[in-house]
Amino acid sequence: MIMKPYMCLGIESTAHTFGASVVSSEGRILSNEKRVFTTESGGIVPQQAAEHHVQHCDSVIKEALKKAKKAIKDIKLVSFSQSPGLGHCLRIGGMAARSIASIHKKDIIGVNHCVAHLEIGRLVTKAKDPVLLYVSGANTQVIAYEGGKYRIFGETLDMGAGNFIDTFARTLGLGFPGGPKIYELSLKSKKFIPLPYTVKGMDVSFSGLLTNLQQKHKSGKYLKEDLAFSMQETIFAMLVEVAERAMAHTGKEELLLGGGVACNKRLQEMAGIMCVERGAKLFVPPNDLLVDNAAMIAWQGMLQFNAGERLKIGDAKVDPYLRTDEVNVSWR
Ligand code: ATP
Ligand code: FE2
């Protein structure tokens, strides 16, 4: 379908982040604004995060338009994260999108957040057909396109890698978010302490490792930096191993990183070494597109809209549990 260039307003609200972004149909990101709900404990109470999104949705959307130097009349399509995520949070973004679409008579489209991570990575890195290692707070999945769908080849059997890292960081008294602080601390150590390593096929598990690390910390026999260093080496080796297995299984020669945990330079380095060793290529989007963001929601919406998908405002409901492999891939 050939269309005149147009603008899409994307709205992200699956969890901590409320984001708004204006992206052009040629793939130019004109703005990518956000506010992130944080607490002292780092834990997320869905109602509180939703309340945060209610408070900030108006200003974030206005900021996104202003930064892009666009008015609402310049927007053709409104895209929102429809699945998966926390129901309370998803509903705020969905409501905002539906209100704008109905008041200003815009087209509306709903997208899957996990698939959007992969597609924004393909846009900005020019990766063609990668395996995606998607490592965020709540999600840890190895995803690739096969047989007309985005398939989940492997995933965490318990918690997401980011939630695991942030929980361990709180145990060490480092505060939230823990990922960047754990990384800084790990640079002070070169002493590797062997830790439980749980890979099952292409799946990973972190809960036993978390208990083990908490016991080691409590014993007082280990330095915090050695635990931080060894934890990173262990879980990143697990993640790189399952990503490599998925690449071998699918025959794909590109690895794309996604999710906030992928901002970690050591994970990027280890993934890079694995790719060099198997003659594959690593693609890493910039940090603001690795973490949850609305630009990826806008871009994903345009891919679906351009492929002919249409959504009625009355059908624009959220689906907290829709899985990546249930998404109908109309645009590839
Ligand atoms: P979801 O699971 O819905 O995608 P989320 O809101 O929890 O989302 P992200 O923003 O993708 O996820 O990722 C959050 C994780 O990324 C946290 O564990 C955080 O500690 C980690 N993180 C964020 N920035 C960095 C960084 N610069 N270096 C290392 N880790 C980081
Ligand atoms: Fe995400």
mmCIF file of C-alpha atoms in Angstrom, residues 117-133 143 145 150 247 252-258 275 280-286 299 303 331-332:
data_model
loop_
_atom_site.group_PDB
_atom_site.id
_atom_site.type_symbol
_atom_site.label_atom_id
_atom_site.label_comp_id
_atom_site.label_asym_id
_atom_site.label_seq_id
_atom_site.Cartn_x
_atom_site.Cartn_y
_atom_site.Cartn_z
ATOM 1 C CA HIS A 117 11.355 -3.707 20.678
ATOM 2 C CA LEU A 118 12.451 -5.903 17.784
ATOM 3 C CA GLU A 119 11.117 -3.701 14.991
ATOM 4 C CA ILE A 120 12.641 -0.442 16.310
ATOM 5 C CA GLY A 121 15.946 -2.313 16.496
ATOM 6 C CA ARG A 122 15.593 -3.384 12.862
ATOM 7 C CA LEU A 123 14.793 0.217 11.884
ATOM 8 C CA VAL A 124 17.732 1.931 13.582
ATOM 9 C CA THR A 125 20.437 -0.727 13.203
ATOM 10 C CA LYS A 126 19.440 -1.997 9.745
ATOM 11 C CA ALA A 127 19.537 -5.591 10.991
ATOM 12 C CA LYS A 128 17.486 -7.623 8.513
ATOM 13 C CA ASP A 129 16.362 -10.829 10.143
ATOM 14 C CA PRO A 130 17.879 -10.991 13.618
ATOM 15 C CA VAL A 131 17.421 -13.111 16.689
ATOM 16 C CA LEU A 132 16.340 -10.650 19.403
ATOM 17 C CA LEU A 133 17.699 -11.050 22.915
ATOM 18 C CA ILE A 143 12.612 -14.051 19.855
ATOM 19 C CA TYR A 145 10.785 -14.565 13.014
ATOM 20 C CA TYR A 150 7.618 -13.982 15.946
ATOM 21 C CA MET A 247 20.909 -18.556 16.288
ATOM 22 C CA LYS A 252 20.209 -16.673 11.568
ATOM 23 C CA GLU A 253 23.420 -14.659 11.455
ATOM 24 C CA GLU A 254 22.358 -11.498 13.260
ATOM 25 C CA LEU A 255 21.803 -10.837 16.960
ATOM 26 C CA LEU A 256 19.872 -7.769 18.073
ATOM 27 C CA LEU A 257 19.735 -6.596 21.678
ATOM 28 C CA GLY A 258 16.647 -5.021 23.278
ATOM 29 C CA CYS A 275 28.929 -13.201 17.448
ATOM 30 C CA ALA A 280 27.613 -13.399 13.035
ATOM 31 C CA LYS A 281 26.834 -9.697 13.507
ATOM 32 C CA LEU A 282 25.717 -7.920 16.670
ATOM 33 C CA PHE A 283 23.354 -4.936 16.545
ATOM 34 C CA VAL A 284 22.799 -2.677 19.567
ATOM 35 C CA PRO A 285 20.321 0.236 19.391
ATOM 36 C CA PRO A 286 21.103 3.378 21.445
ATOM 37 C CA TRP A 299 7.021 2.834 14.437
ATOM 38 C CA LEU A 303 4.273 -0.891 10.075
ATOM 39 C CA TRP A 331 3.919 -6.353 7.823
ATOM 40 C CA ARG A 332 6.660 -8.856 6.875
#
